[in-house]
Structure formats: C-alpha cells, structure tokens
Coordinates of C-alpha atoms and ligand atoms in Angstrom, one line a residue:
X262 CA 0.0 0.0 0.0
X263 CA 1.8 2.8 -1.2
X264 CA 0.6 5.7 0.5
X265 CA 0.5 4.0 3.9
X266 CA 4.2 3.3 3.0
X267 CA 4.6 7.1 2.0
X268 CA 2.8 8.3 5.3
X269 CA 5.3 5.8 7.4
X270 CA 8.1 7.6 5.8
X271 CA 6.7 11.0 7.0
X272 CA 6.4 10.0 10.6
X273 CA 9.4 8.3 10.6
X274 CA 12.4 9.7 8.7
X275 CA 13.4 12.4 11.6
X276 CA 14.0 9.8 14.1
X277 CA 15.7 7.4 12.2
X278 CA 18.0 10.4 11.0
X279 CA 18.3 11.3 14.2
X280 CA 19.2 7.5 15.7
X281 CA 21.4 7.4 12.8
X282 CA 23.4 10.6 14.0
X283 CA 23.4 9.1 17.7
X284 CA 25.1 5.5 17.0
X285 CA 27.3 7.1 14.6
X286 CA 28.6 9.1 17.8
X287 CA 28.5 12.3 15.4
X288 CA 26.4 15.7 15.5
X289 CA 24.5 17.6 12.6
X290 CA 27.9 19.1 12.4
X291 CA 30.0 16.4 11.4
X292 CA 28.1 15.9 8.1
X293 CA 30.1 17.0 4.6
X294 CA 27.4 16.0 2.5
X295 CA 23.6 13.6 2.4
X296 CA 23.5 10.9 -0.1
X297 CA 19.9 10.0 -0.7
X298 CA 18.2 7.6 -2.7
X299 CA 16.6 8.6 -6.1
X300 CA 15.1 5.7 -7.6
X301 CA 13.9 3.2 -8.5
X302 CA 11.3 2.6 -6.1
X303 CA 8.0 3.9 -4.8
X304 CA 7.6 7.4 -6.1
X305 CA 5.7 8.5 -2.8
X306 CA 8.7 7.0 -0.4
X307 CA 11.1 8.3 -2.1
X308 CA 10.0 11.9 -2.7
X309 CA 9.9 11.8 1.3
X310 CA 13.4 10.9 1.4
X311 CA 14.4 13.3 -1.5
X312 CA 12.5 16.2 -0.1
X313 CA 14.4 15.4 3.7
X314 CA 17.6 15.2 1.8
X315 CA 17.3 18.4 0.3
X316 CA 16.2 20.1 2.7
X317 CA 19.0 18.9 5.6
X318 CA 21.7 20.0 2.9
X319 CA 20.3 23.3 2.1
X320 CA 20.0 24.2 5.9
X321 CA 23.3 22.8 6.6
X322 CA 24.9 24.5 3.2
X323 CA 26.3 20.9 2.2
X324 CA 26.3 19.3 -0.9
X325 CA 23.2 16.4 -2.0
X326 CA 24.0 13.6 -4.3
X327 CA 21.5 11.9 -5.8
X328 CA 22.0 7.2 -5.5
X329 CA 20.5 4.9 -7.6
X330 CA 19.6 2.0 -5.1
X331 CA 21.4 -1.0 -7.0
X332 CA 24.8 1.4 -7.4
X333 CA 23.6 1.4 -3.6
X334 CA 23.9 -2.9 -3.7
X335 CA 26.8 -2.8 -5.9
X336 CA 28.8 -0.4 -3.5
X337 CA 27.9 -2.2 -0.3
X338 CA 30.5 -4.9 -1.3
X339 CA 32.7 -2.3 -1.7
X340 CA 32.3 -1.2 1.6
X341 CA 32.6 -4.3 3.3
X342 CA 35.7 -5.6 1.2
X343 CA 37.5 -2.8 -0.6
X344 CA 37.4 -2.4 -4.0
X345 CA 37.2 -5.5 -5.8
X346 CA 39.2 -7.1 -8.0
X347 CA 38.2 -5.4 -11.7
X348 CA 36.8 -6.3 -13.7
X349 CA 34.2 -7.8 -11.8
X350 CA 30.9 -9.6 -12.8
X351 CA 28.3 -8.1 -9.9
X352 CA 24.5 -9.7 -9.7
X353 CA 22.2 -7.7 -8.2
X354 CA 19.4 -9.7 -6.4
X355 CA 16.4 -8.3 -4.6
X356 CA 13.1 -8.0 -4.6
X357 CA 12.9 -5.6 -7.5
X358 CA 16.2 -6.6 -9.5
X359 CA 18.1 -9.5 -10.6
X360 CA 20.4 -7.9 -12.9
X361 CA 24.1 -8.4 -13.6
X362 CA 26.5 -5.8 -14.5
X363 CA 29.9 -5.7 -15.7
X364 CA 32.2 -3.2 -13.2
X365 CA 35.4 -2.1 -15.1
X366 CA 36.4 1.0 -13.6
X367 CA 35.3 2.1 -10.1
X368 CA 31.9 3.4 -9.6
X369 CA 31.1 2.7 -13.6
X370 CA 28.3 0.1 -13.9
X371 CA 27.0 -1.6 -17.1
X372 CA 24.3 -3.8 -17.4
X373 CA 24.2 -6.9 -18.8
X374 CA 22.0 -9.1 -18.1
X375 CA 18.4 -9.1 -16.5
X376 CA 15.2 -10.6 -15.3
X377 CA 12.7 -10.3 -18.0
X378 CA 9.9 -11.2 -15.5
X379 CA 9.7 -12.0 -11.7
X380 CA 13.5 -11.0 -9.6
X381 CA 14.3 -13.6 -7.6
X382 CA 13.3 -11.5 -4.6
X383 CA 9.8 -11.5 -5.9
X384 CA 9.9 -15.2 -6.4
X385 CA 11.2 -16.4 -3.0
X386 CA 7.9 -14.1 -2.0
X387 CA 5.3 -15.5 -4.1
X388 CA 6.2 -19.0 -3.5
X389 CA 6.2 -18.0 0.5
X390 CA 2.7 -16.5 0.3
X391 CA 1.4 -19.5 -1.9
X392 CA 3.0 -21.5 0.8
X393 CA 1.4 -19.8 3.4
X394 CA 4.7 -18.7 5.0
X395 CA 4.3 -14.9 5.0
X396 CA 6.6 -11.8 4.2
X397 CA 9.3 -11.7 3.1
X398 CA 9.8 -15.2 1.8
X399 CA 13.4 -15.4 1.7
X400 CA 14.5 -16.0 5.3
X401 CA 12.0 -18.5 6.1
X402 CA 12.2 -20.5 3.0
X403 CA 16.2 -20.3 3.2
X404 CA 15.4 -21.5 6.7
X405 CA 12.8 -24.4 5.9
X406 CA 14.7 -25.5 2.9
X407 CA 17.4 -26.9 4.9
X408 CA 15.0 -29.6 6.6
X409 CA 13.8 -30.4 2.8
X410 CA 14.3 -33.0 0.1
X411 CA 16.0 -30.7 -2.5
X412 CA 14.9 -33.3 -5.5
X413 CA 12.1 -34.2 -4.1
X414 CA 10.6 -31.9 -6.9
X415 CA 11.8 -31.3 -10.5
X416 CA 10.8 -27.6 -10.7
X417 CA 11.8 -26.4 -14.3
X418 CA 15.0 -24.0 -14.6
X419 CA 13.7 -20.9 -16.1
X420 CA 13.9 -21.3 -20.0
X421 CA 13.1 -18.6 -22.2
X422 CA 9.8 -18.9 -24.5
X423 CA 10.8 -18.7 -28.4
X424 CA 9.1 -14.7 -28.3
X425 CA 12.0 -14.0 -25.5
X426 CA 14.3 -15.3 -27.6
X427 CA 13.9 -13.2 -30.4
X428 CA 14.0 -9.9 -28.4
X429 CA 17.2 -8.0 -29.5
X430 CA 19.3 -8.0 -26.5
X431 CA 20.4 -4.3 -26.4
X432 CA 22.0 -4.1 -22.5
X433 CA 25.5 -6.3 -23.5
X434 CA 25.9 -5.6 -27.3
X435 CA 29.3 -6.6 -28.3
X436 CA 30.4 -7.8 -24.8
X437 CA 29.2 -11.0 -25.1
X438 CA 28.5 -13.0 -28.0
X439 CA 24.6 -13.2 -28.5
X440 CA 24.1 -16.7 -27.8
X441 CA 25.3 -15.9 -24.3
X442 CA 23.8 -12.7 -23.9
X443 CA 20.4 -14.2 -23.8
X444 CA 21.4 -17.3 -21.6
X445 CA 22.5 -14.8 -19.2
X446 CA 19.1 -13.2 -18.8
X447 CA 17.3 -14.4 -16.3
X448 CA 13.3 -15.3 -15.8
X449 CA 11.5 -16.7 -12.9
X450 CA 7.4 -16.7 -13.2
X451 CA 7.8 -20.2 -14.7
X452 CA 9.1 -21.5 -11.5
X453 CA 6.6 -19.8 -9.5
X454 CA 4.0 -21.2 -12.4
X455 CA 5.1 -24.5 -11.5
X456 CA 4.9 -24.2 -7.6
X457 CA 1.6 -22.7 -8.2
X458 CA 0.5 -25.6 -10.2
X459 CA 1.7 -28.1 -7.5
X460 CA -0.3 -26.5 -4.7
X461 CA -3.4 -26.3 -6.4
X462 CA -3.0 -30.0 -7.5
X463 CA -2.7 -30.6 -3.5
X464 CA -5.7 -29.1 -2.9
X465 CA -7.9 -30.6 -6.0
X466 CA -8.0 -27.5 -7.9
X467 CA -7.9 -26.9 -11.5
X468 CA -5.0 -25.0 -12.5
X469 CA -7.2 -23.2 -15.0
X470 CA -9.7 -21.9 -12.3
X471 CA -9.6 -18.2 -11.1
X472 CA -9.1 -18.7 -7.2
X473 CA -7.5 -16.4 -4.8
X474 CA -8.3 -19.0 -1.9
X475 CA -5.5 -20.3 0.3
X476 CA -4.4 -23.6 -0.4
X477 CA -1.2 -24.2 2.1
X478 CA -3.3 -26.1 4.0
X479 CA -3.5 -29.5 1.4
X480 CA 0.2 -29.8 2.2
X481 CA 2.1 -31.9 4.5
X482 CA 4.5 -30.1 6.6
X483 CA 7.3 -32.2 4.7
X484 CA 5.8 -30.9 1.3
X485 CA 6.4 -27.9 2.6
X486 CA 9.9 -28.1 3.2
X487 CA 10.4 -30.3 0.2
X488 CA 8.9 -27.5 -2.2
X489 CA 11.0 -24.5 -0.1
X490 CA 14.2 -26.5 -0.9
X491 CA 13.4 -27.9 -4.4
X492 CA 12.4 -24.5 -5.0
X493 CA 15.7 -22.9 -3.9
X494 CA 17.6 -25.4 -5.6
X495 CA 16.8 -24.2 -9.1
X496 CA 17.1 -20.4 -8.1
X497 CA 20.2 -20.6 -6.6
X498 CA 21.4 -22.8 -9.7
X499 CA 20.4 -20.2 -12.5
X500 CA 21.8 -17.6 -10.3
X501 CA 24.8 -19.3 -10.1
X502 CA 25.1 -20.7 -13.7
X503 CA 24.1 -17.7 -15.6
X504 CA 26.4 -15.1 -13.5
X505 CA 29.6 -17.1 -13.9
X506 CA 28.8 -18.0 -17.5
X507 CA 29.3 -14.3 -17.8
X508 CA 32.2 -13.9 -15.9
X509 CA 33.9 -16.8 -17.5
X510 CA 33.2 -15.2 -21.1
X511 CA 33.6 -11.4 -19.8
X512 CA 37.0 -12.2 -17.9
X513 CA 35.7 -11.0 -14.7
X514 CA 38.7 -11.2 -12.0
X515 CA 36.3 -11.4 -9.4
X516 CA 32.4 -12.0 -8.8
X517 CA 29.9 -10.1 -6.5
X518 CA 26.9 -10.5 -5.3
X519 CA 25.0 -8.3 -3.8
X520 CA 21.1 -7.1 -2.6
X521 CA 18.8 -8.8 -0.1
X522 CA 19.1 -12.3 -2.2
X523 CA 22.5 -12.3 -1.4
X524 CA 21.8 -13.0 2.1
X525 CA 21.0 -16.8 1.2
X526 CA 22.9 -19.2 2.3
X527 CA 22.8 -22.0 -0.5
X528 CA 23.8 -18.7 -2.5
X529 CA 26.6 -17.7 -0.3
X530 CA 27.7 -21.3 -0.4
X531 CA 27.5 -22.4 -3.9
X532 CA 28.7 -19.0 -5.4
X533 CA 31.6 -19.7 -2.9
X534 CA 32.2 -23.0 -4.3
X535 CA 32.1 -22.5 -7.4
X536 CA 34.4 -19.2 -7.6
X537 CA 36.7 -21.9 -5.8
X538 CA 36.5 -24.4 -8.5
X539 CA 37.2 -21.6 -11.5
X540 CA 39.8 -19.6 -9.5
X541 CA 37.5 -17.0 -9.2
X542 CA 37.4 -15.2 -5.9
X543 CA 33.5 -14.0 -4.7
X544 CA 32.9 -11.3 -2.7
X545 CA 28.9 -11.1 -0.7
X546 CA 28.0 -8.7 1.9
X547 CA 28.0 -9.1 5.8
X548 CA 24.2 -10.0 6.1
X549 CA 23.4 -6.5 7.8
X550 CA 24.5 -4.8 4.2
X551 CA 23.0 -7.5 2.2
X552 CA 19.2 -6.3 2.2
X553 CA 18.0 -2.8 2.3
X554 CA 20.5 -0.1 4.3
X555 CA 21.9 2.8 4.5
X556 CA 25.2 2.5 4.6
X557 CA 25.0 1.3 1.1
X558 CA 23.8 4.7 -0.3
X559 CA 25.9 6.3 1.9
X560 CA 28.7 4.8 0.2
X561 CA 27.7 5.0 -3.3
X562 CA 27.4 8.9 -2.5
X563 CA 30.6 9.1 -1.3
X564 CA 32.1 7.7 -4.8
X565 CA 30.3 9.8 -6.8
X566 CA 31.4 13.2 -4.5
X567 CA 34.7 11.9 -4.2
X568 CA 34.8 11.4 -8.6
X569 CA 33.8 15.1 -8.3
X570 CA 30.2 15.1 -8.7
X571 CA 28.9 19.1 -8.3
X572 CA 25.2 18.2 -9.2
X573 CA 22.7 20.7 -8.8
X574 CA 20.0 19.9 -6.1
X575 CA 17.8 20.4 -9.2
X576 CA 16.8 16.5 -9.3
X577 CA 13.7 14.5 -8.6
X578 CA 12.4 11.0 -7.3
X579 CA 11.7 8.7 -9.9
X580 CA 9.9 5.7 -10.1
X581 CA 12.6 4.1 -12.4
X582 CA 15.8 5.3 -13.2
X583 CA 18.4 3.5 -15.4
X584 CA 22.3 3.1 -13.6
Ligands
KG4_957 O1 17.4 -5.6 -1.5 P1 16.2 -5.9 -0.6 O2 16.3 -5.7 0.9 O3 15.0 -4.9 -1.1 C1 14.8 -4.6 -2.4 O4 15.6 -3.8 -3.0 O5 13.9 -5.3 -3.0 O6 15.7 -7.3 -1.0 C2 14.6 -7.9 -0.4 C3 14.3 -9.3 -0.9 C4 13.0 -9.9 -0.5 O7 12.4 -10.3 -1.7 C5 13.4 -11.0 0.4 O8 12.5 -12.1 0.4 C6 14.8 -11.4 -0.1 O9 15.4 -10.1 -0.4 N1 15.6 -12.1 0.9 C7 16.0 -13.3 0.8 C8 16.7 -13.7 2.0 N2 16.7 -12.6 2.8 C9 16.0 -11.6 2.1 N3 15.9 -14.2 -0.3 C10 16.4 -15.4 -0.1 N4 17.1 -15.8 1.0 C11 17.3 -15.0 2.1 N5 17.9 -15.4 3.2
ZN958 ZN1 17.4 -3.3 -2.4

C-alpha cells in the first residue's frame, strides 16, 4: 500500500535520522554532504526521502548527491571488502532486481543481463505467500529448505519462451557473444508457475480456475519443506550458472553478489564453491548490508562526490531510473 508506506516515511524519517546521528557518535555538524536515494522505487517513499535530503543540505549548506539504489547494492561490497578485483561480474538480487552488471572501472556500472519477468526477490515471495509462509519469503524459506528433500521436486529452470528469444538483447551488445547474452538473462514466473501448479494439484484445484483461496493447508509439513528446498535449488542454480557464464566469457577477476538475495545461504555457499572451482574469488555482503540499508547509499554517495560530482539539487524522485 503505497501511500501507507509514504505516510510511514513521513512520521518516521526524523528519528531514524536522528538514531542514525546518535550510534554514529556524530552531530548535525560532522556531516560534509547527504547521499539520498533517487530511484527506482516507490515514487511517494522516495519523494519523502528526496524532499528530507534536500532540505537537511540546504540548511546545513552541504552538498546532495543523488543514488541509484542498486549502485547502492553494488557499493555495499565495496564497503565491506574494498574495491574488488576489476573487472568484476556483480548480480544484483532483490526483490525488485536480478540484474548483472559488468564493473570495469570504479563506480562505472553496465548492465548486462536481467530478469525479463519476476527477480528472484519477488519469487522467494510469491512462492512463501502460496506457501502460506508470510513476508518476506526469503529467510523463512532459506530456513525451511534446509529440513527439505531438494529433489524431491523437478521444478523447471527458467527457459526462455521462443518470443524471448527473439528480443534483440540491447544491454550487453558486443560484450558477449549473442548466444550468451540471452542465456545470461534471467526469468523466474515459470518456477513460481510451476509451484503454483503443485499446490493447487494438492488441494484438487484446476490450474485453470480463477481462485484467490488459500491452499497451504492440502500440504504436509514435509511438502512444505520439500517444495522451499526444491524451490531454492533451481534459483540458486540459474543464479549461479548464468552469473559465472558471464564472468567466464567477460574475464571477470572477481564476482559479486550483492542485494537482499545475497543474504542466502545456498547462494553464499554455492557462489563460494564454485568461484573456488574456477579460481575465481567472490565477494557477498555481511548480512546486515545484504538487504535494504543505509550504509550502502551512503557509500555509493561518497564515490560519486569523491569522482567530483557538483550536481545541482535540481533532481527528482523517480519511479525508475536507469544506472
Ligand atoms: O534488497 P532488498 O532488501 O530490497 C529490495 O531492494 O527489493 O531485498 C529484499 C528481498 C526480498 O524479496 C526477500 O525475500 C529477499 O530479499 N531475501 C532473501 C533472503 N533474505 C532476504 N531471499 C532469499 N534468502 C534470504 N535469506
Ligand atoms: Zn534493495
């Protein structure tokens, strides 16, 4: 509910700024410049925090700079590691985003490869809800999965349909050949297709039938934890796949992964084993800088001042925003 959200925001944004200030053990003083969040997002949340921003700097006569939030996600593995090796092979997965971007020079993103439906966020929350498991999906079914029979299903990897294959593939022309470049999209409604499919089967429903009901309760506990980890399986396996494919074939000296996703351990452990096998070294998050912070921004602001960024505070939320 986005105004609720926007409202929240209102009521809220002075204390945690305030908190923020108090931890950090510094005053109003102590602040050279805001970083703030531009987009992508919701508009009404973030014109809050633009319009807060703005404001604190122009009282305070300090500069503003404008974040995109996944320069945010790429820039919190900065801040946790250093800069990486470069060029590095970064995957962005959230709720919002599951895209993978090629980092050459410091602070210089370029996309190449995407979601073309669900991110992988959005799937770990529709399969929870379907579940019955609540928001957000990816902790508890990260935590359930361990207890489940990872093969007990045969979910499908996410193919492409023939349409998606014939859509030019702008974002990495003439880094990667264009075979690759569309394997190293990604798409994830057919998994939560198939999921979907499964529970209504449980519960004697036609797949066909228009039915918001709740059908959780025709599974078995272990179904439950069967699906969460059969489930996870394939995720983590296309994320994996697809982003070293494109390492491999880019040259990538390193591999990131960053963005609430991130904070999966299957991920975190088969990313890990696999940059062992290929002599690639991989670089995640703490969990605390995996999801949502703001640290992140504040670190991605920080880049773009200290590359010499004299912006105007002539800028506006936006809904989406390319990087
Ligand atoms: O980056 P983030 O905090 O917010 C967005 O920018 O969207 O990511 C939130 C997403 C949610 O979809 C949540 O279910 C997922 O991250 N998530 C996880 C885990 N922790 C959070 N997904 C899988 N495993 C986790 N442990
Ligand atoms: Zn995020």
């Amino acid at each position: 509910m986005p105004e609720l959200a926007s409202r929240q925001h209102v009521r809220d944004i002075c204390g945690v700024v305030e908190a923020a200030l108090t931890q950090g053990e510094v005053s109003k003083d102590d602040v050279g410049a805001v970083a703030v969040t531009q987009g992508p997002g919701l508009v009404g949340s973030l014109l809050v925090g633009v319009s807060f921003a703005k404001t604190f700097a122009w009282a305070r006569g300090i500069p503003v700079v404008p974040v995109h939030h996944l320069a945010g996600h790429i820039e919190s593995l900065v801040l946790a590691h250093g800069e990486l090796p470069l060029p590095a092979a970064v995957l962005v997965v959230s709720g919002g985003h599951t895209s993978l971007f090629l980092v050459s020079q410091p602070g210089a993103y370029r996309l190449i490869g995407r979601t073309r439906d669900d991110a992988a966020g959005e799937a770990y929350d529709k399969v929870a809800k379907l579940l019955g498991l609540g928001y957000p999906g990816g902790p508890v079914i990260d935590r359930l999965a361990r207890e489940g029979n990872d093969r007990a299903w045969d979910f499908p990897t996410a193919r492409l349909t023939h349409a998606d294959r014939n859509v030019p593939h702008a974002t990495s022309a003439g880094l990667l050949p264009p075979d690759v470049a569309r394997r190293v999209d990604f798409s994830f409604s057919g998994l939560k297709t198939a999921v979907l499919r499964l529970v209504r089967e449980r519960a004697g429903v036609s797949v066909s039938e228009k039915s918001h009901a709740d059908h959780a309760s025709a599974l078995s506990d272990q179904d439950i934890v069967d699906v969460c980890a059969s489930f996870q399986r394939v995720v983590v396996e296309v994320l994996v796949d697809r982003t070293f494919e494109a390492a491999r074939w880019l040259g990538a000296r390193s591999v990131g992964i960053a963005g609430g996703v991130s904070a999966n351990s299957r991920l975190r452990q088969e990313a890990a084993a696999r940059g062992e096998r290929l002599g690639i070294p991989v670089f995640v998050p703490p969990l605390a800088l995996s999801t949502d912070n703001a640290a992140m921004i504040g670190a991605a602001g920080f880049r773009r001042l200290a590359a010499g960024y004299t912006g105007t505070r002539d800028f506006n939320a936006a809904a989406s925003l390319d990087l």
